[in-house]
mmCIF file of C-alpha atoms in Angstrom:
data_model
loop_
_atom_site.group_PDB
_atom_site.id
_atom_site.type_symbol
_atom_site.label_atom_id
_atom_site.label_comp_id
_atom_site.label_asym_id
_atom_site.label_seq_id
_atom_site.Cartn_x
_atom_site.Cartn_y
_atom_site.Cartn_z
ATOM 1 C CA MET A 1 13.387 -24.459 34.480
ATOM 2 C CA THR A 2 10.886 -24.412 31.626
ATOM 3 C CA VAL A 3 8.639 -21.369 31.755
ATOM 4 C CA SER A 4 4.927 -22.098 31.790
ATOM 5 C CA PHE A 5 1.991 -20.284 33.320
ATOM 6 C CA ALA A 6 2.177 -22.716 36.262
ATOM 7 C CA THR A 7 5.851 -21.894 36.921
ATOM 8 C CA LEU A 8 5.743 -18.220 35.868
ATOM 9 C CA PRO A 9 5.697 -16.662 39.384
ATOM 10 C CA GLU A 10 8.608 -18.874 40.514
ATOM 11 C CA VAL A 11 10.673 -18.188 37.392
ATOM 12 C CA LEU A 12 10.070 -14.442 37.652
ATOM 13 C CA ARG A 13 11.333 -14.420 41.244
ATOM 14 C CA ARG A 14 14.375 -16.478 40.276
ATOM 15 C CA ARG A 15 15.324 -14.242 37.338
ATOM 16 C CA VAL A 16 14.500 -10.995 39.145
ATOM 17 C CA PRO A 17 15.227 -11.738 42.829
ATOM 18 C CA GLU A 18 13.901 -8.335 43.900
ATOM 19 C CA LEU A 19 10.383 -9.597 43.115
ATOM 20 C CA GLY A 20 10.737 -11.932 46.084
ATOM 21 C CA VAL A 21 11.361 -9.104 48.548
ATOM 22 C CA GLY A 22 8.360 -8.215 50.707
ATOM 23 C CA LEU A 23 6.739 -4.878 49.911
ATOM 24 C CA ASP A 24 7.281 -3.433 53.391
ATOM 25 C CA GLU A 25 10.950 -4.432 53.467
ATOM 26 C CA TRP A 26 11.476 -3.048 49.943
ATOM 27 C CA THR A 27 9.776 0.205 50.943
ATOM 28 C CA ARG A 28 12.207 0.614 53.833
ATOM 29 C CA ARG A 29 15.134 -0.102 51.487
ATOM 30 C CA MET A 30 13.924 2.541 49.051
ATOM 31 C CA MET A 31 13.537 5.133 51.814
ATOM 32 C CA ARG A 32 17.149 4.557 52.844
ATOM 33 C CA TRP A 33 18.274 4.687 49.208
ATOM 34 C CA HIS A 34 16.373 7.793 48.124
ATOM 35 C CA PHE A 35 16.810 9.913 51.268
ATOM 36 C CA SER A 36 20.407 9.110 52.266
ATOM 37 C CA PRO A 37 22.799 11.830 51.035
ATOM 38 C CA GLY A 38 25.220 9.283 49.599
ATOM 39 C CA THR A 39 22.694 7.417 47.446
ATOM 40 C CA GLY A 40 19.579 9.546 47.019
ATOM 41 C CA SER A 41 18.822 11.983 44.249
ATOM 42 C CA PRO A 42 19.148 15.735 44.870
ATOM 43 C CA PHE A 43 15.402 15.913 44.093
ATOM 44 C CA TRP A 44 14.421 13.841 47.148
ATOM 45 C CA VAL A 45 17.339 14.496 49.498
ATOM 46 C CA SER A 46 16.698 18.245 49.292
ATOM 47 C CA ARG A 47 13.062 17.702 50.312
ATOM 48 C CA ARG A 48 13.771 15.534 53.352
ATOM 49 C CA SER A 49 13.986 18.353 55.897
ATOM 50 C CA SER A 50 10.716 19.975 54.765
ATOM 51 C CA LEU A 51 8.501 16.875 54.755
ATOM 52 C CA GLY A 52 7.444 17.099 58.396
ATOM 53 C CA PHE A 53 8.530 13.508 59.045
ATOM 54 C CA ASP A 54 11.659 11.414 58.566
ATOM 55 C CA PRO A 55 11.284 9.010 55.618
ATOM 56 C CA ILE A 56 14.065 6.769 56.918
ATOM 57 C CA GLY A 57 12.893 6.638 60.532
ATOM 58 C CA ASP A 58 9.129 7.005 60.197
ATOM 59 C CA ILE A 59 8.299 4.917 57.112
ATOM 60 C CA ASN A 60 8.129 1.342 58.403
ATOM 61 C CA GLY A 61 6.121 -0.140 55.530
ATOM 62 C CA PHE A 62 4.221 0.589 52.351
ATOM 63 C CA ALA A 63 1.113 1.911 54.127
ATOM 64 C CA ASP A 64 3.184 4.645 55.768
ATOM 65 C CA LEU A 65 3.857 6.208 52.345
ATOM 66 C CA ALA A 66 0.526 7.986 52.869
ATOM 67 C CA LEU A 67 2.581 10.465 54.912
ATOM 68 C CA PHE A 68 3.858 11.895 51.616
ATOM 69 C CA GLY A 69 0.327 12.827 50.530
ATOM 70 C CA LEU A 70 -0.520 12.889 46.837
ATOM 71 C CA PHE A 71 2.388 13.513 44.504
ATOM 72 C CA ASP A 72 2.142 16.641 42.367
ATOM 73 C CA LYS A 73 3.347 15.820 38.865
ATOM 74 C CA GLU A 74 4.267 19.474 38.349
ATOM 75 C CA GLU A 75 7.223 18.902 40.673
ATOM 76 C CA LEU A 76 8.528 16.247 38.301
ATOM 77 C CA ARG A 77 7.945 18.470 35.269
ATOM 78 C CA ALA A 78 9.993 21.225 36.896
ATOM 79 C CA ALA A 79 12.904 18.976 37.890
ATOM 80 C CA SER A 80 16.108 18.680 35.907
ATOM 81 C CA ALA A 81 17.236 15.209 34.879
ATOM 82 C CA ARG A 82 20.497 15.597 36.800
ATOM 83 C CA ASP A 83 18.552 16.266 40.000
ATOM 84 C CA LEU A 84 16.602 13.044 39.466
ATOM 85 C CA LEU A 85 19.720 10.860 39.130
ATOM 86 C CA PRO A 86 20.439 9.026 42.417
ATOM 87 C CA ARG A 87 23.947 9.701 43.716
ATOM 88 C CA GLY A 88 24.309 5.974 44.252
ATOM 89 C CA TYR A 89 24.258 5.661 40.460
ATOM 90 C CA ARG A 90 26.627 8.541 39.730
ATOM 91 C CA ASP A 91 29.296 6.213 38.298
ATOM 92 C CA ARG A 92 26.918 4.284 36.040
ATOM 93 C CA PRO A 93 25.651 5.224 32.559
ATOM 94 C CA PHE A 94 22.059 6.439 32.383
ATOM 95 C CA ARG A 95 19.446 7.568 29.905
ATOM 96 C CA VAL A 96 16.742 10.217 30.132
ATOM 97 C CA PHE A 97 13.223 9.192 29.132
ATOM 98 C CA GLU A 98 10.210 11.456 28.709
ATOM 99 C CA THR A 99 6.485 10.905 28.922
ATOM 100 C CA GLY A 100 4.239 11.471 25.922
ATOM 101 C CA GLY A 101 2.630 14.655 27.219
ATOM 102 C CA THR A 102 -0.927 13.338 27.311
ATOM 103 C CA THR A 103 -1.982 15.585 30.204
ATOM 104 C CA GLY A 104 0.411 18.503 29.758
ATOM 105 C CA ARG A 105 4.127 19.180 29.458
ATOM 106 C CA PRO A 106 6.196 15.963 29.358
ATOM 107 C CA CYS A 107 7.873 14.663 32.505
ATOM 108 C CA ARG A 108 11.488 13.474 32.473
ATOM 109 C CA ILE A 109 12.847 10.494 34.362
ATOM 110 C CA VAL A 110 16.214 8.741 34.395
ATOM 111 C CA ASN A 111 16.869 5.097 33.624
ATOM 112 C CA VAL A 112 19.789 3.119 34.982
ATOM 113 C CA SER A 113 18.375 -0.272 35.946
ATOM 114 C CA ARG A 114 14.597 -0.222 35.480
ATOM 115 C CA LEU A 115 14.684 -1.039 31.759
ATOM 116 C CA SER A 116 16.633 -4.226 32.441
ATOM 117 C CA TYR A 117 13.970 -5.267 34.975
ATOM 118 C CA ASP A 118 11.204 -4.558 32.441
ATOM 119 C CA VAL A 119 12.956 -6.565 29.729
ATOM 120 C CA GLU A 120 13.594 -9.603 31.942
ATOM 121 C CA ILE A 121 10.032 -9.677 33.258
ATOM 122 C CA TYR A 122 8.395 -9.226 29.868
ATOM 123 C CA ARG A 123 10.667 -11.731 28.162
ATOM 124 C CA THR A 124 9.730 -14.327 30.780
ATOM 125 C CA VAL A 125 6.047 -13.715 30.085
ATOM 126 C CA LEU A 126 6.643 -14.115 26.338
ATOM 127 C CA GLU A 127 8.442 -17.393 27.021
ATOM 128 C CA ALA A 128 5.458 -18.631 29.024
ATOM 129 C CA ARG A 129 3.253 -17.766 26.050
ATOM 130 C CA GLY A 130 5.641 -19.530 23.655
ATOM 131 C CA VAL A 131 6.408 -16.496 21.498
ATOM 132 C CA ALA A 132 9.812 -15.232 22.719
ATOM 133 C CA GLY A 133 12.436 -14.806 20.009
ATOM 134 C CA GLY A 134 12.632 -13.734 16.395
ATOM 135 C CA ASP A 135 12.694 -10.330 14.749
ATOM 136 C CA VAL A 136 10.581 -7.440 15.948
ATOM 137 C CA LEU A 137 8.675 -4.677 14.174
ATOM 138 C CA ALA A 138 8.450 -1.640 16.456
ATOM 139 C CA MET A 139 5.510 0.560 15.488
ATOM 140 C CA THR A 140 6.348 2.567 18.590
ATOM 141 C CA PRO A 141 7.734 5.962 19.564
ATOM 142 C CA GLY A 142 11.504 6.265 19.721
ATOM 143 C CA GLY A 143 13.708 9.174 20.714
ATOM 144 C CA PRO A 144 13.115 10.099 24.368
ATOM 145 C CA HIS A 145 10.243 7.645 24.809
ATOM 146 C CA ALA A 146 10.837 4.527 26.894
ATOM 147 C CA TYR A 147 8.622 2.214 24.807
ATOM 148 C CA GLY A 148 10.956 2.065 21.811
ATOM 149 C CA HIS A 149 14.039 1.556 23.992
ATOM 150 C CA PHE A 150 12.249 -1.240 25.856
ATOM 151 C CA VAL A 151 11.471 -3.046 22.580
ATOM 152 C CA GLU A 152 15.102 -2.720 21.485
ATOM 153 C CA GLY A 153 16.312 -4.139 24.806
ATOM 154 C CA LEU A 154 13.870 -7.025 24.545
ATOM 155 C CA ALA A 155 15.049 -7.984 21.045
ATOM 156 C CA ASP A 156 18.673 -7.591 22.137
ATOM 157 C CA SER A 157 18.041 -10.181 24.868
ATOM 158 C CA TRP A 158 17.623 -12.862 22.186
ATOM 159 C CA ARG A 159 19.680 -11.156 19.427
ATOM 160 C CA GLY A 160 16.687 -10.323 17.277
ATOM 161 C CA ALA A 161 16.550 -7.531 14.716
ATOM 162 C CA VAL A 162 14.371 -4.482 15.382
ATOM 163 C CA PHE A 163 12.679 -2.774 12.437
ATOM 164 C CA ALA A 164 11.589 0.650 13.669
ATOM 165 C CA ILE A 165 9.569 3.472 12.140
ATOM 166 C CA ASP A 166 9.776 7.241 12.579
ATOM 167 C CA PHE A 167 7.140 8.064 15.175
ATOM 168 C CA ASP A 168 6.668 11.254 17.221
ATOM 169 C CA PRO A 169 3.564 10.887 19.443
ATOM 170 C CA ARG A 170 3.637 14.553 20.425
ATOM 171 C CA TRP A 171 3.074 15.595 16.817
ATOM 172 C CA VAL A 172 -0.049 13.433 16.749
ATOM 173 C CA LYS A 173 -1.349 15.049 19.941
ATOM 174 C CA ALA A 174 -0.588 18.532 18.571
ATOM 175 C CA GLU A 175 -2.527 17.754 15.389
ATOM 176 C CA ILE A 176 -5.498 16.492 17.380
ATOM 177 C CA ARG A 177 -5.513 19.556 19.620
ATOM 178 C CA ALA A 178 -5.216 21.923 16.653
ATOM 179 C CA LYS A 179 -7.332 20.182 14.023
ATOM 180 C CA GLY A 180 -9.415 17.594 15.860
ATOM 181 C CA GLY A 181 -7.722 14.666 14.114
ATOM 182 C CA ALA A 182 -4.424 13.314 12.815
ATOM 183 C CA ASP A 183 -5.402 11.047 9.930
ATOM 184 C CA ALA A 184 -2.504 12.155 7.721
ATOM 185 C CA TYR A 185 0.108 11.410 10.366
ATOM 186 C CA THR A 186 -1.499 8.087 11.233
ATOM 187 C CA GLY A 187 -1.365 7.226 7.538
ATOM 188 C CA HIS A 188 2.347 8.080 7.544
ATOM 189 C CA LEU A 189 2.955 5.632 10.416
ATOM 190 C CA VAL A 190 0.880 2.896 8.841
ATOM 191 C CA ALA A 191 2.606 3.222 5.446
ATOM 192 C CA GLN A 192 6.046 2.752 7.027
ATOM 193 C CA THR A 193 4.832 -0.266 8.964
ATOM 194 C CA GLU A 194 3.123 -1.862 5.974
ATOM 195 C CA THR A 195 6.362 -1.772 3.996
ATOM 196 C CA LEU A 196 8.392 -3.406 6.758
ATOM 197 C CA LEU A 197 5.722 -5.978 7.552
ATOM 198 C CA ALA A 198 5.631 -7.211 3.960
ATOM 199 C CA ALA A 199 9.404 -7.095 3.378
ATOM 200 C CA GLU A 200 10.757 -8.510 6.638
ATOM 201 C CA ARG A 201 7.990 -10.783 7.997
ATOM 202 C CA PRO A 202 8.826 -10.182 11.680
ATOM 203 C CA THR A 203 7.751 -12.537 14.446
ATOM 204 C CA LEU A 204 6.500 -9.870 16.861
ATOM 205 C CA LEU A 205 4.769 -6.536 16.313
ATOM 206 C CA PHE A 206 4.810 -3.911 19.075
ATOM 207 C CA THR A 207 2.383 -1.000 18.808
ATOM 208 C CA THR A 208 -0.764 0.512 20.354
ATOM 209 C CA ALA A 209 -4.305 -0.775 19.977
ATOM 210 C CA GLN A 210 -5.424 2.217 17.917
ATOM 211 C CA LEU A 211 -2.484 1.920 15.520
ATOM 212 C CA LEU A 212 -3.068 -1.824 15.276
ATOM 213 C CA LEU A 213 -6.627 -1.071 14.195
ATOM 214 C CA ALA A 214 -5.495 1.553 11.662
ATOM 215 C CA LEU A 215 -2.937 -0.883 10.241
ATOM 216 C CA ALA A 216 -5.467 -3.697 9.967
ATOM 217 C CA MET A 217 -7.931 -1.482 8.092
ATOM 218 C CA ARG A 218 -5.311 -0.622 5.461
ATOM 219 C CA LEU A 219 -3.619 -3.978 4.851
ATOM 220 C CA PRO A 220 -4.790 -5.994 1.825
ATOM 221 C CA ARG A 221 -4.673 -9.220 3.848
ATOM 222 C CA PRO A 222 -5.275 -10.096 7.525
ATOM 223 C CA LEU A 223 -2.347 -9.533 9.859
ATOM 224 C CA SER A 224 -2.216 -13.260 10.467
ATOM 225 C CA ASP A 225 -0.987 -13.727 6.865
ATOM 226 C CA TYR A 226 2.261 -11.818 7.494
ATOM 227 C CA GLY A 227 4.077 -14.394 9.640
ATOM 228 C CA LEU A 228 3.414 -12.765 13.007
ATOM 229 C CA ARG A 229 3.255 -14.986 16.070
ATOM 230 C CA ALA A 230 2.157 -12.235 18.454
ATOM 231 C CA VAL A 231 1.102 -8.610 18.552
ATOM 232 C CA CYS A 232 2.062 -6.745 21.741
ATOM 233 C CA THR A 233 0.235 -3.512 22.531
ATOM 234 C CA GLY A 234 0.363 -0.806 25.163
ATOM 235 C CA GLY A 235 -0.818 2.754 25.537
ATOM 236 C CA THR A 236 -4.168 3.600 24.006
ATOM 237 C CA SER A 237 -7.132 1.254 24.168
ATOM 238 C CA CYS A 238 -9.901 0.324 21.739
ATOM 239 C CA THR A 239 -13.608 -0.401 22.114
ATOM 240 C CA PRO A 240 -14.917 -3.943 22.715
ATOM 241 C CA ALA A 241 -16.314 -3.990 19.160
ATOM 242 C CA GLU A 242 -12.931 -2.965 17.711
ATOM 243 C CA ALA A 243 -11.168 -5.620 19.795
ATOM 244 C CA GLN A 244 -13.602 -8.275 18.599
ATOM 245 C CA TYR A 245 -13.012 -7.275 14.968
ATOM 246 C CA LEU A 246 -9.239 -7.518 15.391
ATOM 247 C CA ARG A 247 -9.373 -10.926 17.057
ATOM 248 C CA GLU A 248 -11.895 -12.479 14.670
ATOM 249 C CA GLU A 249 -10.915 -10.888 11.360
ATOM 250 C CA GLN A 250 -7.235 -10.025 11.659
ATOM 251 C CA LEU A 251 -5.437 -12.091 14.281
ATOM 252 C CA ALA A 252 -6.446 -15.701 13.721
ATOM 253 C CA GLY A 253 -3.619 -17.798 15.164
ATOM 254 C CA VAL A 254 -1.789 -14.676 16.388
ATOM 255 C CA GLN A 255 -1.569 -13.960 20.111
ATOM 256 C CA TRP A 256 -2.596 -10.475 21.188
ATOM 257 C CA ILE A 257 -0.716 -9.489 24.340
ATOM 258 C CA ASP A 258 -1.668 -6.180 25.921
ATOM 259 C CA THR A 259 -0.193 -4.194 28.805
ATOM 260 C CA TYR A 260 -1.425 -1.307 30.904
ATOM 261 C CA GLY A 261 0.916 1.348 32.197
ATOM 262 C CA ASN A 262 3.087 4.277 31.258
ATOM 263 C CA THR A 263 6.605 5.650 31.498
ATOM 264 C CA LEU A 264 6.268 6.528 35.179
ATOM 265 C CA VAL A 265 4.912 3.239 36.556
ATOM 266 C CA GLY A 266 6.044 0.592 34.065
ATOM 267 C CA HIS A 267 4.207 -2.370 32.508
ATOM 268 C CA ALA A 268 1.196 -3.987 34.166
ATOM 269 C CA LEU A 269 1.086 -7.479 32.677
ATOM 270 C CA GLN A 270 -2.008 -8.938 31.044
ATOM 271 C CA ALA A 271 -3.579 -12.037 32.573
ATOM 272 C CA ASP A 272 -6.283 -13.935 30.718
ATOM 273 C CA ALA A 273 -9.591 -14.333 32.531
ATOM 274 C CA PRO A 274 -10.328 -17.994 33.368
ATOM 275 C CA ASP A 275 -13.880 -17.682 32.012
ATOM 276 C CA GLY A 276 -12.875 -15.893 28.829
ATOM 277 C CA GLY A 277 -14.068 -12.535 30.170
ATOM 278 C CA ALA A 278 -12.178 -9.279 30.542
ATOM 279 C CA HIS A 279 -8.403 -9.360 30.956
ATOM 280 C CA SER A 280 -6.809 -8.067 34.127
ATOM 281 C CA TYR A 281 -3.478 -6.266 34.412
ATOM 282 C CA HIS A 282 -0.977 -6.830 37.218
ATOM 283 C CA LEU A 283 1.950 -4.548 38.047
ATOM 284 C CA PRO A 284 4.840 -6.428 39.704
ATOM 285 C CA PRO A 285 5.494 -5.329 43.282
ATOM 286 C CA PRO A 286 7.659 -4.241 44.934
ATOM 287 C CA PHE A 287 8.757 -2.095 41.975
ATOM 288 C CA ALA A 288 5.369 -0.420 41.687
ATOM 289 C CA VAL A 289 1.891 -0.732 43.165
ATOM 290 C CA LEU A 290 -1.506 0.170 41.740
ATOM 291 C CA LYS A 291 -4.406 0.977 44.041
ATOM 292 C CA VAL A 292 -7.983 1.548 42.871
ATOM 293 C CA VAL A 293 -9.447 4.260 45.082
ATOM 294 C CA ASP A 294 -12.619 6.211 45.707
ATOM 295 C CA PRO A 295 -12.518 9.260 43.396
ATOM 296 C CA ASP A 296 -13.777 11.413 46.284
ATOM 297 C CA ASP A 297 -11.362 9.925 48.826
ATOM 298 C CA PRO A 298 -8.041 8.866 47.249
ATOM 299 C CA TRP A 299 -6.957 7.150 50.485
ATOM 300 C CA ARG A 300 -9.861 4.695 50.515
ATOM 301 C CA GLU A 301 -9.513 1.617 48.319
ATOM 302 C CA VAL A 302 -12.668 0.384 46.644
ATOM 303 C CA ALA A 303 -13.701 -3.239 47.070
ATOM 304 C CA VAL A 304 -12.641 -5.943 44.618
ATOM 305 C CA GLY A 305 -14.999 -5.762 41.657
ATOM 306 C CA GLU A 306 -15.715 -2.045 42.073
ATOM 307 C CA ARG A 307 -14.575 0.782 39.821
ATOM 308 C CA GLY A 308 -12.460 3.675 41.028
ATOM 309 C CA ARG A 309 -9.572 5.896 40.071
ATOM 310 C CA VAL A 310 -6.050 4.486 39.771
ATOM 311 C CA ARG A 311 -3.446 5.639 42.295
ATOM 312 C CA ALA A 312 0.108 4.526 41.542
ATOM 313 C CA THR A 313 3.326 4.378 43.549
ATOM 314 C CA THR A 314 6.689 3.696 41.904
ATOM 315 C CA LEU A 315 9.458 2.244 44.105
ATOM 316 C CA LEU A 316 12.599 1.831 42.034
ATOM 317 C CA GLU A 317 16.197 2.777 42.633
ATOM 318 C CA ASP A 318 15.843 4.959 39.510
ATOM 319 C CA LEU A 319 12.577 6.596 40.507
ATOM 320 C CA PHE A 320 10.430 7.126 43.599
ATOM 321 C CA LEU A 321 6.934 8.533 43.042
ATOM 322 C CA PRO A 322 4.494 8.171 45.957
ATOM 323 C CA ASN A 323 0.734 8.282 45.536
ATOM 324 C CA LEU A 324 0.296 9.614 42.013
ATOM 325 C CA LEU A 325 -3.329 9.861 40.881
ATOM 326 C CA GLU A 326 -3.421 8.506 37.345
ATOM 327 C CA ARG A 327 -5.551 9.662 34.418
ATOM 328 C CA ASP A 328 -7.338 6.305 34.391
ATOM 329 C CA SER A 329 -10.216 4.596 36.107
ATOM 330 C CA ALA A 330 -10.349 0.826 36.513
ATOM 331 C CA VAL A 331 -12.041 -2.067 38.260
ATOM 332 C CA ARG A 332 -10.067 -3.556 41.155
ATOM 333 C CA THR A 333 -9.345 -7.278 40.749
ATOM 334 C CA GLY A 334 -7.855 -9.895 43.031
ATOM 335 C CA PRO A 335 -4.661 -11.891 42.443
ATOM 336 C CA HIS A 336 -4.325 -14.141 39.395
ATOM 337 C CA PRO A 337 -2.631 -17.582 39.252
ATOM 338 C CA TRP A 338 -0.037 -16.202 36.806
ATOM 339 C CA PHE A 339 0.617 -13.026 38.787
ATOM 340 C CA PRO A 340 -0.107 -13.480 42.499
ATOM 341 C CA TRP A 341 -0.810 -9.845 43.288
ATOM 342 C CA GLU A 342 -3.861 -7.657 42.856
ATOM 343 C CA GLY A 343 -4.608 -6.047 39.517
ATOM 344 C CA VAL A 344 -6.922 -3.799 37.540
ATOM 345 C CA ALA A 345 -9.361 -4.446 34.712
ATOM 346 C CA ALA A 346 -11.628 -2.552 32.318
ATOM 347 C CA VAL A 347 -9.251 0.417 32.247
ATOM 348 C CA ARG A 348 -10.534 3.597 30.637
ATOM 349 C CA PRO A 349 -9.593 7.287 30.740
ATOM 350 C CA TRP A 350 -10.631 9.187 33.828
ATOM 351 C CA ARG A 351 -12.926 12.107 33.152
ATOM 352 C CA ALA A 352 -13.971 14.623 35.770
ATOM 353 C CA VAL A 353 -14.939 18.277 35.468
ATOM 354 C CA GLY A 354 -12.098 20.476 36.613
ATOM 355 C CA GLU A 355 -9.521 17.711 36.584
ATOM 356 C CA GLU A 356 -6.335 17.981 34.513
ATOM 357 C CA THR A 357 -7.247 14.653 32.883
ATOM 358 C CA ALA A 358 -10.439 16.124 31.438
ATOM 359 C CA ASP A 359 -8.267 17.704 28.736
ATOM 360 C CA ALA A 360 -6.135 14.621 28.142
ATOM 361 C CA VAL A 361 -5.355 13.781 24.529
ATOM 362 C CA GLU A 362 -4.372 10.158 23.967
ATOM 363 C CA GLY A 363 -3.867 10.322 20.202
ATOM 364 C CA VAL A 364 -2.443 6.983 19.048
ATOM 365 C CA TYR A 365 -0.150 6.439 22.055
#
């Protein structure tokens, strides 16, 4: 079947059959997986007896996950990677990914199958946009960070080359915390990228919005002159004025495809607004669910069109995280024809006095 925006939901469900499973049924499956001694991780199995309820017997659907309360990220920071590996995956190879440390010490997670889901879903979206294939320039973190591994897996899916740069996002954050800026390191990243962009003329560029802006300001010619068909961004955001400059002055004829998300919840996919307004972002259930909630009552969803704080739940065989309050605020949106599930729009960092996120440092990632 040819992938178009009209057929995108159907093709996604065909290529990733789990997307066709109802959220309540998937939730019950994940409770059995994560809390059964033979398949669950030591992290969750060891907590079963102290929860005050039985996840396998008492969780009958997604709404019942409220019984877990809000997830404390410090528990994840304190966990060893081996304790996070589900016993059902003990005979399969796995990788350990880490978060960027925006709000404190990095968290570790394990990857067995989630990266393959991410690659298949994102590749299908690129096919619908007509830009799948070719070589890739990865102006992204590598090492323990999932973003670089995701880009490599995506290019591998069509046998494309990946041209990567040396990029440590934690060094950028350390420079910002210590000196109030990281211009020298940003220049180092841009210089590497400029060389590869001119020499290799890749089809796709993966980076963050802030690094895209820094790159555009340094290049002698618009990005559209370098043979790119699309620029794919994630992580940090830019202002409306910066976005307008990039689209009008730098990306003529080049698609700009953004995502919202992070290592813990995955990629919320960008959907274009029918009226040319703000984009919305949609995270594919049942793997993960975003709720936009009242900042003063994290169990009350705001109405569609209202702004609130993002609460995320991850439901993967690799990782179960219930009710994690994110460092972002957003406007709740309804379903979109491309992605028939609710989404978020106008995402920006959450700021509140006394909150951990008040000291968040985004840097360039």
